[in-house]
Amino acid sequence: MFGASFKTRWLTALVGLPLLVAAVWAGGWVLAVLVAAASVVGMREFFAMRGRPGPVIEACGLALGAVAAGSAAAGGWPIFLACLGAALWIEQFLFLCRFARHGDTAPPRSVLVAALLYVPFSLRFLCLFTPLETFYVLAAVMAADTGAYFAGHLVGGPKVWPAVSPGKTWAGTVGGVAAAGLVAAAFALFSPAGVWLLAGIGAGLAVVSQLGDFFESALKRAAGIKDSGTLLPGHGGILDRIDGLLPAILAYAAVRPLVGLG
């Protein structure tokens, strides 16, 4: 029923997951380097779907993304905010150059700022969370993705939002939320937080992660492509793998004081 792509998907996960777990456990600059690399690749895929902004702007954006994400190992936000401001003014300056040379009145697209907020801004939180918190968020999102995959294929039924993502069904959504809630509840073994609280937040992360899936699906459909990249066999690109994780990280950060996993 699941075919060769299913096997490739799981083989890639078997190779990648131990590396991810090791990086999260090590923390510090090891995790920061991984986050920075993922940010650069993710931003490049985002630029490809949005329309490449030109080699100079893209190179500046990727460099800023690496610094913005990797700097989380040093803690705090000043470096990220400086990168965000630099991204804004790079595009403003290039607009001034276009206006002076060609009378171009098209305003700056702010694609650098959007890319920095979309990928590195979320991923850098992984360097600020404790390993247990990171594992909690990753486990909930992965469980949501796996539960949705199996429930969607086995049950099928009505689609959630066919205009945006024709493959996602309500059965898959329910399966993903249930799986995320169950896996998240298991973290009560390692935390004083209550089972129902952890399960509820995990289920909420599953819902938020699906919004991230929808957003990236819309980007791909607008760009006329199936996958954001080819880096991960069976999964596509980096954004295909972390599209749901990005908003889920922010959602967890917002409720972090309530969870007690720190």
PDB file of C-alpha atoms in Angstrom:
ATOM      1  CA  MET A   1       0.000   0.000   0.000  1.00  0.00           C
ATOM      2  CA  PHE A   2       2.805   2.404   0.864  1.00  0.00           C
ATOM      3  CA  GLY A   3       5.273   1.537  -1.917  1.00  0.00           C
ATOM      4  CA  ALA A   4       8.957   2.200  -2.483  1.00  0.00           C
ATOM      5  CA  SER A   5       8.800   5.836  -1.378  1.00  0.00           C
ATOM      6  CA  PHE A   6       7.612   4.668   2.040  1.00  0.00           C
ATOM      7  CA  LYS A   7      10.704   2.458   2.428  1.00  0.00           C
ATOM      8  CA  THR A   8      13.017   5.244   1.264  1.00  0.00           C
ATOM      9  CA  ARG A   9      11.357   7.632   3.704  1.00  0.00           C
ATOM     10  CA  TRP A  10      12.023   5.343   6.647  1.00  0.00           C
ATOM     11  CA  LEU A  11      15.570   4.490   5.594  1.00  0.00           C
ATOM     12  CA  THR A  12      16.369   8.203   5.508  1.00  0.00           C
ATOM     13  CA  ALA A  13      14.835   8.613   8.968  1.00  0.00           C
ATOM     14  CA  LEU A  14      16.890   5.704  10.335  1.00  0.00           C
ATOM     15  CA  VAL A  15      20.058   7.397   9.150  1.00  0.00           C
ATOM     16  CA  GLY A  16      19.148  10.959  10.090  1.00  0.00           C
ATOM     17  CA  LEU A  17      17.466  10.497  13.464  1.00  0.00           C
ATOM     18  CA  PRO A  18      20.538   9.225  15.376  1.00  0.00           C
ATOM     19  CA  LEU A  19      22.537  12.212  14.104  1.00  0.00           C
ATOM     20  CA  LEU A  20      19.793  14.585  15.189  1.00  0.00           C
ATOM     21  CA  VAL A  21      19.499  12.974  18.628  1.00  0.00           C
ATOM     22  CA  ALA A  22      23.272  13.123  19.109  1.00  0.00           C
ATOM     23  CA  ALA A  23      23.388  16.821  18.141  1.00  0.00           C
ATOM     24  CA  VAL A  24      20.512  17.730  20.474  1.00  0.00           C
ATOM     25  CA  TRP A  25      22.106  15.786  23.316  1.00  0.00           C
ATOM     26  CA  ALA A  26      25.495  17.439  22.733  1.00  0.00           C
ATOM     27  CA  GLY A  27      23.958  20.895  22.497  1.00  0.00           C
ATOM     28  CA  GLY A  28      26.199  23.952  22.357  1.00  0.00           C
ATOM     29  CA  TRP A  29      28.081  24.618  19.137  1.00  0.00           C
ATOM     30  CA  VAL A  30      27.406  21.102  17.821  1.00  0.00           C
ATOM     31  CA  LEU A  31      23.676  21.778  17.726  1.00  0.00           C
ATOM     32  CA  ALA A  32      24.232  25.369  16.593  1.00  0.00           C
ATOM     33  CA  VAL A  33      26.195  24.215  13.542  1.00  0.00           C
ATOM     34  CA  LEU A  34      23.425  21.763  12.615  1.00  0.00           C
ATOM     35  CA  VAL A  35      20.766  24.457  13.071  1.00  0.00           C
ATOM     36  CA  ALA A  36      22.782  26.945  11.011  1.00  0.00           C
ATOM     37  CA  ALA A  37      23.251  24.418   8.194  1.00  0.00           C
ATOM     38  CA  ALA A  38      19.552  23.536   8.170  1.00  0.00           C
ATOM     39  CA  SER A  39      18.701  27.248   8.134  1.00  0.00           C
ATOM     40  CA  VAL A  40      20.907  27.935   5.119  1.00  0.00           C
ATOM     41  CA  VAL A  41      19.457  25.028   3.137  1.00  0.00           C
ATOM     42  CA  GLY A  42      15.906  25.911   4.177  1.00  0.00           C
ATOM     43  CA  MET A  43      16.347  29.557   3.211  1.00  0.00           C
ATOM     44  CA  ARG A  44      17.762  28.557  -0.171  1.00  0.00           C
ATOM     45  CA  GLU A  45      14.702  26.380  -0.794  1.00  0.00           C
ATOM     46  CA  PHE A  46      12.455  29.247   0.320  1.00  0.00           C
ATOM     47  CA  PHE A  47      14.171  31.606  -2.122  1.00  0.00           C
ATOM     48  CA  ALA A  48      13.677  29.077  -4.917  1.00  0.00           C
ATOM     49  CA  MET A  49       9.935  28.914  -4.242  1.00  0.00           C
ATOM     50  CA  ARG A  50       9.474  32.662  -3.732  1.00  0.00           C
ATOM     51  CA  GLY A  51      11.540  33.576  -6.781  1.00  0.00           C
ATOM     52  CA  ARG A  52      15.285  34.005  -6.427  1.00  0.00           C
ATOM     53  CA  PRO A  53      16.090  37.578  -5.311  1.00  0.00           C
ATOM     54  CA  GLY A  54      19.379  37.763  -7.226  1.00  0.00           C
ATOM     55  CA  PRO A  55      22.807  36.311  -6.410  1.00  0.00           C
ATOM     56  CA  VAL A  56      23.995  39.212  -4.238  1.00  0.00           C
ATOM     57  CA  ILE A  57      20.884  39.391  -2.078  1.00  0.00           C
ATOM     58  CA  GLU A  58      20.671  35.608  -1.808  1.00  0.00           C
ATOM     59  CA  ALA A  59      24.321  35.262  -0.772  1.00  0.00           C
ATOM     60  CA  CYS A  60      23.873  37.985   1.852  1.00  0.00           C
ATOM     61  CA  GLY A  61      20.693  36.322   3.071  1.00  0.00           C
ATOM     62  CA  LEU A  62      22.283  32.897   3.450  1.00  0.00           C
ATOM     63  CA  ALA A  63      25.253  34.344   5.323  1.00  0.00           C
ATOM     64  CA  LEU A  64      22.942  36.279   7.644  1.00  0.00           C
ATOM     65  CA  GLY A  65      20.829  33.158   8.154  1.00  0.00           C
ATOM     66  CA  ALA A  66      23.835  31.095   9.209  1.00  0.00           C
ATOM     67  CA  VAL A  67      24.967  33.767  11.674  1.00  0.00           C
ATOM     68  CA  ALA A  68      21.451  34.406  12.983  1.00  0.00           C
ATOM     69  CA  ALA A  69      20.827  30.719  13.671  1.00  0.00           C
ATOM     70  CA  GLY A  70      24.278  29.672  14.833  1.00  0.00           C
ATOM     71  CA  SER A  71      24.642  32.634  17.185  1.00  0.00           C
ATOM     72  CA  ALA A  72      21.990  31.093  19.436  1.00  0.00           C
ATOM     73  CA  ALA A  73      24.766  29.021  20.999  1.00  0.00           C
ATOM     74  CA  ALA A  74      26.002  32.253  22.555  1.00  0.00           C
ATOM     75  CA  GLY A  75      22.528  32.926  23.974  1.00  0.00           C
ATOM     76  CA  GLY A  76      20.349  35.996  23.729  1.00  0.00           C
ATOM     77  CA  TRP A  77      18.868  37.807  20.746  1.00  0.00           C
ATOM     78  CA  PRO A  78      21.045  40.851  19.897  1.00  0.00           C
ATOM     79  CA  ILE A  79      22.912  39.118  17.066  1.00  0.00           C
ATOM     80  CA  PHE A  80      19.695  37.837  15.508  1.00  0.00           C
ATOM     81  CA  LEU A  81      18.117  41.291  15.694  1.00  0.00           C
ATOM     82  CA  ALA A  82      21.241  42.794  14.113  1.00  0.00           C
ATOM     83  CA  CYS A  83      20.987  40.249  11.268  1.00  0.00           C
ATOM     84  CA  LEU A  84      17.321  41.113  10.818  1.00  0.00           C
ATOM     85  CA  GLY A  85      18.120  44.818  10.632  1.00  0.00           C
ATOM     86  CA  ALA A  86      20.974  44.185   8.223  1.00  0.00           C
ATOM     87  CA  ALA A  87      18.662  42.160   5.975  1.00  0.00           C
ATOM     88  CA  LEU A  88      16.146  44.989   5.924  1.00  0.00           C
ATOM     89  CA  TRP A  89      18.726  47.637   5.032  1.00  0.00           C
ATOM     90  CA  ILE A  90      20.493  45.541   2.406  1.00  0.00           C
ATOM     91  CA  GLU A  91      17.236  45.383   0.468  1.00  0.00           C
ATOM     92  CA  GLN A  92      16.544  49.068   1.098  1.00  0.00           C
ATOM     93  CA  PHE A  93      19.989  50.030  -0.202  1.00  0.00           C
ATOM     94  CA  LEU A  94      19.606  47.906  -3.328  1.00  0.00           C
ATOM     95  CA  PHE A  95      16.235  49.575  -3.914  1.00  0.00           C
ATOM     96  CA  LEU A  96      17.978  52.952  -3.736  1.00  0.00           C
ATOM     97  CA  CYS A  97      20.509  51.765  -6.312  1.00  0.00           C
ATOM     98  CA  ARG A  98      17.777  50.547  -8.674  1.00  0.00           C
ATOM     99  CA  PHE A  99      15.827  53.760  -8.242  1.00  0.00           C
ATOM    100  CA  ALA A 100      18.896  55.917  -8.916  1.00  0.00           C
ATOM    101  CA  ARG A 101      20.010  53.951 -11.967  1.00  0.00           C
ATOM    102  CA  HIS A 102      16.784  52.939 -13.652  1.00  0.00           C
ATOM    103  CA  GLY A 103      14.019  54.890 -11.926  1.00  0.00           C
ATOM    104  CA  ASP A 104      12.658  51.595 -10.587  1.00  0.00           C
ATOM    105  CA  THR A 105       9.768  52.397  -8.241  1.00  0.00           C
ATOM    106  CA  ALA A 106       8.944  48.792  -7.235  1.00  0.00           C
ATOM    107  CA  PRO A 107       9.308  48.705  -3.426  1.00  0.00           C
ATOM    108  CA  PRO A 108      11.678  46.247  -1.705  1.00  0.00           C
ATOM    109  CA  ARG A 109      10.181  42.752  -1.454  1.00  0.00           C
ATOM    110  CA  SER A 110      11.557  42.143   2.067  1.00  0.00           C
ATOM    111  CA  VAL A 111      12.333  38.585   1.002  1.00  0.00           C
ATOM    112  CA  LEU A 112      15.444  38.452   3.226  1.00  0.00           C
ATOM    113  CA  VAL A 113      13.507  39.456   6.317  1.00  0.00           C
ATOM    114  CA  ALA A 114      10.768  36.948   5.489  1.00  0.00           C
ATOM    115  CA  ALA A 115      13.310  34.156   5.013  1.00  0.00           C
ATOM    116  CA  LEU A 116      15.074  34.947   8.297  1.00  0.00           C
ATOM    117  CA  LEU A 117      11.787  34.980  10.200  1.00  0.00           C
ATOM    118  CA  TYR A 118      10.548  31.827   8.487  1.00  0.00           C
ATOM    119  CA  VAL A 119      13.509  29.500   9.081  1.00  0.00           C
ATOM    120  CA  PRO A 120      16.360  30.647  11.407  1.00  0.00           C
ATOM    121  CA  PHE A 121      14.095  32.514  13.822  1.00  0.00           C
ATOM    122  CA  SER A 122      12.235  29.316  14.680  1.00  0.00           C
ATOM    123  CA  LEU A 123      15.138  26.871  14.502  1.00  0.00           C
ATOM    124  CA  ARG A 124      17.402  28.891  16.800  1.00  0.00           C
ATOM    125  CA  PHE A 125      14.990  28.192  19.691  1.00  0.00           C
ATOM    126  CA  LEU A 126      16.233  24.598  19.594  1.00  0.00           C
ATOM    127  CA  CYS A 127      19.566  25.909  20.872  1.00  0.00           C
ATOM    128  CA  LEU A 128      17.795  27.727  23.706  1.00  0.00           C
ATOM    129  CA  PHE A 129      15.575  24.846  24.856  1.00  0.00           C
ATOM    130  CA  THR A 130      16.834  22.106  27.145  1.00  0.00           C
ATOM    131  CA  PRO A 131      17.446  18.736  25.417  1.00  0.00           C
ATOM    132  CA  LEU A 132      14.268  17.355  27.026  1.00  0.00           C
ATOM    133  CA  GLU A 133      12.209  20.255  25.666  1.00  0.00           C
ATOM    134  CA  THR A 134      13.648  19.808  22.189  1.00  0.00           C
ATOM    135  CA  PHE A 135      12.957  16.081  22.249  1.00  0.00           C
ATOM    136  CA  TYR A 136       9.395  16.819  23.399  1.00  0.00           C
ATOM    137  CA  VAL A 137       8.690  19.168  20.485  1.00  0.00           C
ATOM    138  CA  LEU A 138      10.409  16.915  17.948  1.00  0.00           C
ATOM    139  CA  ALA A 139       8.604  13.823  19.237  1.00  0.00           C
ATOM    140  CA  ALA A 140       5.195  15.510  19.121  1.00  0.00           C
ATOM    141  CA  VAL A 141       5.685  16.800  15.568  1.00  0.00           C
ATOM    142  CA  MET A 142       7.137  13.513  14.302  1.00  0.00           C
ATOM    143  CA  ALA A 143       4.311  11.571  15.931  1.00  0.00           C
ATOM    144  CA  ALA A 144       1.781  13.928  14.331  1.00  0.00           C
ATOM    145  CA  ASP A 145       3.382  13.440  10.932  1.00  0.00           C
ATOM    146  CA  THR A 146       3.547   9.645  11.294  1.00  0.00           C
ATOM    147  CA  GLY A 147       0.037   9.332  12.707  1.00  0.00           C
ATOM    148  CA  ALA A 148      -1.372  11.489   9.936  1.00  0.00           C
ATOM    149  CA  TYR A 149       0.501   9.496   7.297  1.00  0.00           C
ATOM    150  CA  PHE A 150      -0.839   6.122   8.427  1.00  0.00           C
ATOM    151  CA  ALA A 151      -4.359   7.287   9.270  1.00  0.00           C
ATOM    152  CA  GLY A 152      -4.633   9.168   6.004  1.00  0.00           C
ATOM    153  CA  HIS A 153      -3.527   6.179   3.925  1.00  0.00           C
ATOM    154  CA  LEU A 154      -5.509   3.575   5.843  1.00  0.00           C
ATOM    155  CA  VAL A 155      -8.774   5.480   6.310  1.00  0.00           C
ATOM    156  CA  GLY A 156      -8.802   8.172   3.629  1.00  0.00           C
ATOM    157  CA  GLY A 157     -12.046  10.141   3.419  1.00  0.00           C
ATOM    158  CA  PRO A 158     -12.808  13.862   3.080  1.00  0.00           C
ATOM    159  CA  LYS A 159      -9.984  16.306   2.498  1.00  0.00           C
ATOM    160  CA  VAL A 160      -9.157  19.085   4.946  1.00  0.00           C
ATOM    161  CA  TRP A 161      -8.150  21.814   2.488  1.00  0.00           C
ATOM    162  CA  PRO A 162      -7.893  20.354  -1.040  1.00  0.00           C
ATOM    163  CA  ALA A 163      -7.196  23.710  -2.698  1.00  0.00           C
ATOM    164  CA  VAL A 164      -3.962  23.951  -0.709  1.00  0.00           C
ATOM    165  CA  SER A 165      -2.957  20.336  -0.020  1.00  0.00           C
ATOM    166  CA  PRO A 166      -5.011  17.715  -1.890  1.00  0.00           C
ATOM    167  CA  GLY A 167      -3.529  14.782   0.034  1.00  0.00           C
ATOM    168  CA  LYS A 168      -4.414  15.752   3.608  1.00  0.00           C
ATOM    169  CA  THR A 169      -7.571  14.183   5.028  1.00  0.00           C
ATOM    170  CA  TRP A 170      -9.549  14.742   8.196  1.00  0.00           C
ATOM    171  CA  ALA A 171      -8.749  11.158   9.195  1.00  0.00           C
ATOM    172  CA  GLY A 172      -5.068  11.971   8.898  1.00  0.00           C
ATOM    173  CA  THR A 173      -5.490  15.099  10.999  1.00  0.00           C
ATOM    174  CA  VAL A 174      -7.284  13.194  13.762  1.00  0.00           C
ATOM    175  CA  GLY A 175      -4.701  10.414  13.635  1.00  0.00           C
ATOM    176  CA  GLY A 176      -1.863  12.916  13.836  1.00  0.00           C
ATOM    177  CA  VAL A 177      -3.367  14.806  16.774  1.00  0.00           C
ATOM    178  CA  ALA A 178      -4.049  11.569  18.661  1.00  0.00           C
ATOM    179  CA  ALA A 179      -0.536  10.227  18.037  1.00  0.00           C
ATOM    180  CA  ALA A 180       1.080  13.494  19.109  1.00  0.00           C
ATOM    181  CA  GLY A 181      -1.011  13.607  22.285  1.00  0.00           C
ATOM    182  CA  LEU A 182      -0.072  10.042  23.236  1.00  0.00           C
ATOM    183  CA  VAL A 183       3.635  10.512  22.599  1.00  0.00           C
ATOM    184  CA  ALA A 184       3.671  13.864  24.399  1.00  0.00           C
ATOM    185  CA  ALA A 185       1.925  12.322  27.423  1.00  0.00           C
ATOM    186  CA  ALA A 186       4.773   9.831  27.781  1.00  0.00           C
ATOM    187  CA  PHE A 187       7.088  12.715  28.724  1.00  0.00           C
ATOM    188  CA  ALA A 188       5.341  12.811  32.097  1.00  0.00           C
ATOM    189  CA  LEU A 189       7.808  10.027  32.978  1.00  0.00           C
ATOM    190  CA  PHE A 190      10.615  12.606  32.849  1.00  0.00           C
ATOM    191  CA  SER A 191       8.851  15.691  34.160  1.00  0.00           C
ATOM    192  CA  PRO A 192       6.663  16.806  37.081  1.00  0.00           C
ATOM    193  CA  ALA A 193       4.223  18.236  34.534  1.00  0.00           C
ATOM    194  CA  GLY A 194       0.855  16.489  34.423  1.00  0.00           C
ATOM    195  CA  VAL A 195       0.014  13.870  31.822  1.00  0.00           C
ATOM    196  CA  TRP A 196      -3.052  15.707  30.561  1.00  0.00           C
ATOM    197  CA  LEU A 197      -1.204  19.000  30.247  1.00  0.00           C
ATOM    198  CA  LEU A 198       1.597  17.421  28.236  1.00  0.00           C
ATOM    199  CA  ALA A 199      -0.871  15.500  26.082  1.00  0.00           C
ATOM    200  CA  GLY A 200      -2.951  18.622  25.435  1.00  0.00           C
ATOM    201  CA  ILE A 201       0.043  20.720  24.450  1.00  0.00           C
ATOM    202  CA  GLY A 202       1.312  17.894  22.260  1.00  0.00           C
ATOM    203  CA  ALA A 203      -2.056  17.728  20.490  1.00  0.00           C
ATOM    204  CA  GLY A 204      -1.960  21.500  20.060  1.00  0.00           C
ATOM    205  CA  LEU A 205       1.508  21.283  18.523  1.00  0.00           C
ATOM    206  CA  ALA A 206       0.124  18.751  16.043  1.00  0.00           C
ATOM    207  CA  VAL A 207      -2.574  21.212  14.944  1.00  0.00           C
ATOM    208  CA  VAL A 208      -0.069  24.058  14.616  1.00  0.00           C
ATOM    209  CA  SER A 209       2.343  21.851  12.690  1.00  0.00           C
ATOM    210  CA  GLN A 210      -0.343  21.125  10.120  1.00  0.00           C
ATOM    211  CA  LEU A 211      -0.697  24.858   9.496  1.00  0.00           C
ATOM    212  CA  GLY A 212       3.015  24.873   8.708  1.00  0.00           C
ATOM    213  CA  ASP A 213       2.460  21.971   6.294  1.00  0.00           C
ATOM    214  CA  PHE A 214      -0.314  23.898   4.578  1.00  0.00           C
ATOM    215  CA  PHE A 215       1.820  27.017   4.217  1.00  0.00           C
ATOM    216  CA  GLU A 216       4.689  25.154   2.589  1.00  0.00           C
ATOM    217  CA  SER A 217       2.269  23.218   0.385  1.00  0.00           C
ATOM    218  CA  ALA A 218       0.859  26.524  -0.861  1.00  0.00           C
ATOM    219  CA  LEU A 219       4.374  27.801  -1.587  1.00  0.00           C
ATOM    220  CA  LYS A 220       5.133  24.678  -3.615  1.00  0.00           C
ATOM    221  CA  ARG A 221       1.878  24.810  -5.545  1.00  0.00           C
ATOM    222  CA  ALA A 222       2.442  28.485  -6.332  1.00  0.00           C
ATOM    223  CA  ALA A 223       5.944  27.621  -7.566  1.00  0.00           C
ATOM    224  CA  GLY A 224       4.683  24.594  -9.523  1.00  0.00           C
ATOM    225  CA  ILE A 225       6.936  22.057  -7.811  1.00  0.00           C
ATOM    226  CA  LYS A 226       6.310  18.832  -5.897  1.00  0.00           C
ATOM    227  CA  ASP A 227       9.130  19.056  -3.335  1.00  0.00           C
ATOM    228  CA  SER A 228      11.119  21.975  -1.977  1.00  0.00           C
ATOM    229  CA  GLY A 229      14.362  20.115  -2.740  1.00  0.00           C
ATOM    230  CA  THR A 230      16.008  16.730  -3.170  1.00  0.00           C
ATOM    231  CA  LEU A 231      18.373  16.609  -0.196  1.00  0.00           C
ATOM    232  CA  LEU A 232      16.446  13.977   1.794  1.00  0.00           C
ATOM    233  CA  PRO A 233      15.474  10.858  -0.207  1.00  0.00           C
ATOM    234  CA  GLY A 234      11.815  10.004   0.334  1.00  0.00           C
ATOM    235  CA  HIS A 235      11.157  13.333   2.044  1.00  0.00           C
ATOM    236  CA  GLY A 236      12.223  15.941  -0.512  1.00  0.00           C
ATOM    237  CA  GLY A 237      13.957  19.048   0.796  1.00  0.00           C
ATOM    238  CA  ILE A 238      14.694  20.374   4.258  1.00  0.00           C
ATOM    239  CA  LEU A 239      11.499  22.445   4.282  1.00  0.00           C
ATOM    240  CA  ASP A 240       9.467  19.371   3.355  1.00  0.00           C
ATOM    241  CA  ARG A 241      10.750  17.816   6.573  1.00  0.00           C
ATOM    242  CA  ILE A 242      10.598  20.797   8.943  1.00  0.00           C
ATOM    243  CA  ASP A 243       7.645  22.781   7.568  1.00  0.00           C
ATOM    244  CA  GLY A 244       5.427  21.685  10.441  1.00  0.00           C
ATOM    245  CA  LEU A 245       8.217  21.892  13.005  1.00  0.00           C
ATOM    246  CA  LEU A 246       8.864  25.611  12.443  1.00  0.00           C
ATOM    247  CA  PRO A 247       5.528  26.949  13.805  1.00  0.00           C
ATOM    248  CA  ALA A 248       5.380  24.171  16.415  1.00  0.00           C
ATOM    249  CA  ILE A 249       8.668  25.402  17.904  1.00  0.00           C
ATOM    250  CA  LEU A 250       7.221  28.896  18.245  1.00  0.00           C
ATOM    251  CA  ALA A 251       3.995  27.559  19.744  1.00  0.00           C
ATOM    252  CA  TYR A 252       5.937  25.594  22.353  1.00  0.00           C
ATOM    253  CA  ALA A 253       8.091  28.633  23.144  1.00  0.00           C
ATOM    254  CA  ALA A 254       4.901  30.613  23.816  1.00  0.00           C
ATOM    255  CA  VAL A 255       3.562  28.086  26.353  1.00  0.00           C
ATOM    256  CA  ARG A 256       6.947  26.985  27.684  1.00  0.00           C
ATOM    257  CA  PRO A 257       6.457  28.428  31.201  1.00  0.00           C
ATOM    258  CA  LEU A 258       3.373  26.225  31.645  1.00  0.00           C
ATOM    259  CA  VAL A 259       5.029  22.941  30.723  1.00  0.00           C
ATOM    260  CA  GLY A 260       7.804  22.485  33.265  1.00  0.00           C
ATOM    261  CA  LEU A 261      10.187  20.506  31.051  1.00  0.00           C
ATOM    262  CA  GLY A 262      13.076  22.941  31.504  1.00  0.00           C
TER     263      GLY A 262
END
